[in-house]
mmCIF file of C-alpha atoms in Angstrom:
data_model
loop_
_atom_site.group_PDB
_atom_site.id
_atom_site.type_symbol
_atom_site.label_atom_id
_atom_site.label_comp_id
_atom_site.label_asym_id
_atom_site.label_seq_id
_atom_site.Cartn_x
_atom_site.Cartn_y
_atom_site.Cartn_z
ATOM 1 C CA UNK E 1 70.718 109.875 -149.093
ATOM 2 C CA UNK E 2 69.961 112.549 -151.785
ATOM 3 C CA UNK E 3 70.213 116.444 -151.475
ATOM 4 C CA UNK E 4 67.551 118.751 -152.696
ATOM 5 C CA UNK E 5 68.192 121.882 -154.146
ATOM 6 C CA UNK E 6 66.685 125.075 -152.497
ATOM 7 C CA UNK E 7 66.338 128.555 -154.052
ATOM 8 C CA UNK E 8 69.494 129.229 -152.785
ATOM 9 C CA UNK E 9 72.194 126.860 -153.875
ATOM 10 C CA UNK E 10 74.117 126.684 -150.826
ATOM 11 C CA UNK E 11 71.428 125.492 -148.852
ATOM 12 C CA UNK E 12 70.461 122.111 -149.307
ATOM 13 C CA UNK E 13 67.796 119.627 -147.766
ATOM 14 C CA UNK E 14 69.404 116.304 -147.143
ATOM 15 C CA UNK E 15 66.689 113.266 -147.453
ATOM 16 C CA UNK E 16 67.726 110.000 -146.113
ATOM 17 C CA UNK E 17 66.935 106.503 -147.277
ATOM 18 C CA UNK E 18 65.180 105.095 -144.809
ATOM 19 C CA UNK E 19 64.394 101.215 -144.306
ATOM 20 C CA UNK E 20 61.199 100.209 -142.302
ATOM 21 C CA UNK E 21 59.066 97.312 -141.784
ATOM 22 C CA UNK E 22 56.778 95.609 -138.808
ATOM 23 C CA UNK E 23 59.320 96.406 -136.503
ATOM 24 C CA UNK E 24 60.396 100.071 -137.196
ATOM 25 C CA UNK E 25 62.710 102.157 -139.143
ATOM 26 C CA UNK E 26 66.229 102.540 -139.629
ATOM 27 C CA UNK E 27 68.318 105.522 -141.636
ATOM 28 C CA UNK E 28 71.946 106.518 -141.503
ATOM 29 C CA UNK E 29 71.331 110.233 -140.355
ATOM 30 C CA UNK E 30 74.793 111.004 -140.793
ATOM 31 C CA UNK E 31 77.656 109.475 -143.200
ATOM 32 C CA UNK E 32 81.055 111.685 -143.602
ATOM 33 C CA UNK E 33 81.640 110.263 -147.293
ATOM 34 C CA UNK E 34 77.874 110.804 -148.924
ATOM 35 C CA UNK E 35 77.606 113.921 -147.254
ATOM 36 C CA UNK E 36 80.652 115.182 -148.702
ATOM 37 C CA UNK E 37 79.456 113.778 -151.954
ATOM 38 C CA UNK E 38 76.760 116.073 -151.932
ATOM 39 C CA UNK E 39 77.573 119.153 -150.481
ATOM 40 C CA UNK E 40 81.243 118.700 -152.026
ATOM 41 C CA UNK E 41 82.259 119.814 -148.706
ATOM 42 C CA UNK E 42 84.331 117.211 -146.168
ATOM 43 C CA UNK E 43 83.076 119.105 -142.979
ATOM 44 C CA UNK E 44 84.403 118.355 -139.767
ATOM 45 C CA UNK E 45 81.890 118.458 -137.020
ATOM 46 C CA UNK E 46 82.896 119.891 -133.584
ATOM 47 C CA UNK E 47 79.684 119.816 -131.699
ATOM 48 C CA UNK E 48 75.759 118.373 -130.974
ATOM 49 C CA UNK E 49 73.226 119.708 -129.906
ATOM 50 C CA UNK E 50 69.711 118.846 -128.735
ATOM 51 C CA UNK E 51 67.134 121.129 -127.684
ATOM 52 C CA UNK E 52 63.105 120.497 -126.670
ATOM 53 C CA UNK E 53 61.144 123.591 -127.298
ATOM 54 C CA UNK E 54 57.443 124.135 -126.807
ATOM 55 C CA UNK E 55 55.008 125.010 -129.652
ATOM 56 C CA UNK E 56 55.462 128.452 -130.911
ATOM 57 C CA UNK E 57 58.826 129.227 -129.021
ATOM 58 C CA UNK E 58 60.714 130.808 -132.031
ATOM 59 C CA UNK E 59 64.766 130.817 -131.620
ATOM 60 C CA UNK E 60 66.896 133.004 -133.943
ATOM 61 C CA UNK E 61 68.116 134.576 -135.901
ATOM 62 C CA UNK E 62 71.328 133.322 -134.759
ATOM 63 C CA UNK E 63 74.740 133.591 -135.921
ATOM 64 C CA UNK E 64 78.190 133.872 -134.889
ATOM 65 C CA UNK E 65 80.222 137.158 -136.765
ATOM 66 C CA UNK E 66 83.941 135.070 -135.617
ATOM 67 C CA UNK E 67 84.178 131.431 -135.902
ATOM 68 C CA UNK E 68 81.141 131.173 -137.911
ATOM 69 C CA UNK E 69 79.305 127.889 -137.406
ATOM 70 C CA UNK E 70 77.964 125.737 -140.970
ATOM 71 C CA UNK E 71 74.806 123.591 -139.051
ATOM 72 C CA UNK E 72 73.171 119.977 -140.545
ATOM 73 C CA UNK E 73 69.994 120.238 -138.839
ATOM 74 C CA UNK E 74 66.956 118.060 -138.016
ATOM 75 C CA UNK E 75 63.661 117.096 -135.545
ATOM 76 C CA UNK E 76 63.533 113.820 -134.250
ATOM 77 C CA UNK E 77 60.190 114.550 -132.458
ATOM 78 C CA UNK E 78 57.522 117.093 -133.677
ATOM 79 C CA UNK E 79 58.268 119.544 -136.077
ATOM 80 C CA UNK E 80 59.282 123.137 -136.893
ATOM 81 C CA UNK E 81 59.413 125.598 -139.609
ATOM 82 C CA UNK E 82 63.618 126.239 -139.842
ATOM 83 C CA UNK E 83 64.780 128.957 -141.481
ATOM 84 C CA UNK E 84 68.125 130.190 -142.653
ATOM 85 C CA UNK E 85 68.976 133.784 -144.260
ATOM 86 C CA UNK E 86 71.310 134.461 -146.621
ATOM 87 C CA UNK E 87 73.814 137.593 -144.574
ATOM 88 C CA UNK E 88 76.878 137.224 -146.643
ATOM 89 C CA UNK E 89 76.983 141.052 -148.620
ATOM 90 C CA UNK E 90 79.054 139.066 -151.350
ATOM 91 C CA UNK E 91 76.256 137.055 -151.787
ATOM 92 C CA UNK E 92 74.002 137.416 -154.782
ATOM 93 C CA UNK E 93 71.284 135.890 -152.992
ATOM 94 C CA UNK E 94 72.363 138.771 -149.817
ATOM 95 C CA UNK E 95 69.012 138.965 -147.595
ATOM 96 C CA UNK E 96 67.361 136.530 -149.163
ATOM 97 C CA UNK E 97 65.980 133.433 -147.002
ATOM 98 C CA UNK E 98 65.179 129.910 -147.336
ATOM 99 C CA UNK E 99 62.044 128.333 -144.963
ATOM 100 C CA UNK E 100 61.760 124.071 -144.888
ATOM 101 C CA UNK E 101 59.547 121.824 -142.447
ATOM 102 C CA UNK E 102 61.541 119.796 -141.012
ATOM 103 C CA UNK E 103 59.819 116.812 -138.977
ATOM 104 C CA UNK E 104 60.418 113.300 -137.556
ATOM 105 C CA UNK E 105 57.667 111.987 -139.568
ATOM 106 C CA UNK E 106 59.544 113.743 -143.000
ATOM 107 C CA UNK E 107 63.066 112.794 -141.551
ATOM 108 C CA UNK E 108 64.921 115.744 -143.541
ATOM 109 C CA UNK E 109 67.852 117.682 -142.352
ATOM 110 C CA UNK E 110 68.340 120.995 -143.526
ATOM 111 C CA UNK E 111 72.723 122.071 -144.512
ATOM 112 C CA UNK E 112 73.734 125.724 -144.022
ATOM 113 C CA UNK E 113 77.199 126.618 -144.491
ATOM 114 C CA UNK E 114 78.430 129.743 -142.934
ATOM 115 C CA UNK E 115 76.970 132.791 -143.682
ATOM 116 C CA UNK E 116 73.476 132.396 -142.702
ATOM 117 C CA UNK E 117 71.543 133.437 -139.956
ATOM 118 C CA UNK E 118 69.264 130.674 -138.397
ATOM 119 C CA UNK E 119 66.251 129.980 -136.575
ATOM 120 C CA UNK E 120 62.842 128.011 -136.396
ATOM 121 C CA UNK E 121 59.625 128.049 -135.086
ATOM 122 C CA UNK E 122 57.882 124.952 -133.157
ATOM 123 C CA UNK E 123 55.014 123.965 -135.161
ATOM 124 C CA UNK E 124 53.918 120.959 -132.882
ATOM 125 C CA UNK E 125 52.868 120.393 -129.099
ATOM 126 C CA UNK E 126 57.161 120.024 -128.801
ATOM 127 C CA UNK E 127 59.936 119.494 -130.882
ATOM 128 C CA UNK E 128 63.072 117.794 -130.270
ATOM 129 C CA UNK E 129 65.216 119.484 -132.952
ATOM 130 C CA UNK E 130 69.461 118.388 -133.010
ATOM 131 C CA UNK E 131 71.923 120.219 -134.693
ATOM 132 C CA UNK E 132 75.897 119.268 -136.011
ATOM 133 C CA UNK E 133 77.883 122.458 -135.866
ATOM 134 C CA UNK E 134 81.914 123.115 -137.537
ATOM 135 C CA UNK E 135 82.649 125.355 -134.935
ATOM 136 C CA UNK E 136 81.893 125.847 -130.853
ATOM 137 C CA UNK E 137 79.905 128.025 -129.754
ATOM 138 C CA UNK E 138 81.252 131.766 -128.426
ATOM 139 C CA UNK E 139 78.245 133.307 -126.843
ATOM 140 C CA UNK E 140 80.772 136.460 -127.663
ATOM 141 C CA UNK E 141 80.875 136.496 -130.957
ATOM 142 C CA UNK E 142 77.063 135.413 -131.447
ATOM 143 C CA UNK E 143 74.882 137.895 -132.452
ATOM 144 C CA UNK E 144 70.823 138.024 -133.182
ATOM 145 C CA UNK E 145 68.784 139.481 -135.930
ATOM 146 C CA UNK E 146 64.992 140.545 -135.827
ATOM 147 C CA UNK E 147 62.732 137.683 -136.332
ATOM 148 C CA UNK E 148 60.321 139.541 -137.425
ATOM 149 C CA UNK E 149 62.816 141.975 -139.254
ATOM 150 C CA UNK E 150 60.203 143.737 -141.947
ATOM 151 C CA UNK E 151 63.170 143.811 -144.761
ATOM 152 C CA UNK E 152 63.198 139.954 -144.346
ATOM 153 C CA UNK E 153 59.830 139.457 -144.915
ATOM 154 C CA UNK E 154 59.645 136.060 -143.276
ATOM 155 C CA UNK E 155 56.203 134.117 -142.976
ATOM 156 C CA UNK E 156 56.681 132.201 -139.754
ATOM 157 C CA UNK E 157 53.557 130.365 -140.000
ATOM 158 C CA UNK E 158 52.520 131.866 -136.552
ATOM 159 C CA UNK E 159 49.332 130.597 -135.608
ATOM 160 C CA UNK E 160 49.656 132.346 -132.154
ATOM 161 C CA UNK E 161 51.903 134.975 -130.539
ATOM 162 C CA UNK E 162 55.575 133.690 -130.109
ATOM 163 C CA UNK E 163 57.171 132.699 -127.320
ATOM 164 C CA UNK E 164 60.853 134.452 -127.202
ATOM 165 C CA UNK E 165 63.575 133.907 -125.253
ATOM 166 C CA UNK E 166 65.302 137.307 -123.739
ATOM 167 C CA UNK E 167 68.281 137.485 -126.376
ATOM 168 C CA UNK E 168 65.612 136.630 -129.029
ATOM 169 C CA UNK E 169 63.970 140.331 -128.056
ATOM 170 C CA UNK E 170 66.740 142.213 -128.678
ATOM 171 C CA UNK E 171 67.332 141.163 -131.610
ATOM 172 C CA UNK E 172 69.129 143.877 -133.960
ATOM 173 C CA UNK E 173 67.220 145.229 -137.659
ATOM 174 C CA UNK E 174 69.044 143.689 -140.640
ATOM 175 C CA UNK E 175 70.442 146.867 -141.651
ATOM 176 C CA UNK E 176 71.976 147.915 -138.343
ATOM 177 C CA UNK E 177 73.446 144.565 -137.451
ATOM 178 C CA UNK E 178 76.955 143.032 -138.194
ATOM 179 C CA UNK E 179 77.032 140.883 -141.281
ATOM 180 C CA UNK E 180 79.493 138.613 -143.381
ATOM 181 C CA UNK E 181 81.617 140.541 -146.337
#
């Protein structure tokens, strides 16, 4: 397992080893120790999740403003463009955004501590995509920001008009929303 370095530091794209031959493949997706090797956090995972989306459906930008949630993500079938945005005001990298493909054919998960807002777009026919959170979710405390926010300046990779979910549409502008200190 080896971590890749983004354009922000804190986000990292985690690249297993995998072993194949006639048979098939096999790769440790997840492993406590080396993770916390290279993130040189010891995270403690509370929750999985696993959703099937349908090509374009674009989810996010999702965060929660109390018990913010740090995600290891990944696609085990299809792919997606996954995206994570920088909303701590602390930050020096504040606003900015980091966009990976994440596939089952490239097998690379995608680490965002807290702080970042998060969403992806469905690039295949489907995608199964799972996700590791640090915290539970508190539908509450979660909050939504623009996809298509203009001070973002996100290229989706939209080949067609996206499909959005109702929370998704209300999504707030990234200066009017509640963000990290």
């Amino acid at each position: 397992m080896k971590a890749i370095q983004t354009s922000i530091p804190d986000l990292l794209i985690i690249e297993p080893r995998v072993f194949g031959d006639d048979r098939g493949f096999f790769y440790e997706s997840f492993n406590r120790q080396k993770f916390a090797e290279l993130t040189g956090r010891d995270v403690d995972f509370v929750q999985d999740n696993h959703s099937r989306s349908v090509k374009n459906a674009l989810h996010g930008l999702h965060y929660q403003i109390q018990h913010p949630q740090a995600k290891l993500v990944r696609v085990v079938q299809g792919a997606v463009l996954d995206v994570a945005v920088d909303i701590r005001k602390s930050s020096p990298t504040f606003g900015q955004h980091v966009a990976v493909k994440l596939s089952a054919e490239n097998k690379r998960m995608f680490w965002m501590p807290e702080g970042f807002a998060h969403g992806f777009v469905v690039l295949s026919d489907t995608a199964d995509f799972l996700y590791k959170t640090t915290d539970y979710w508190f539908p509450e405390h979660e909050r939504c920001l623009r996809w298509d926010d203009p001070d973002l300046v996100i290229d989706w990779q939209l080949t067609a008009t996206p499909v959005l979910s109702a929370k998704d549409l209300l999504g707030k502008a990234f200066t009017e929303t509640e963000l990290f200190a």
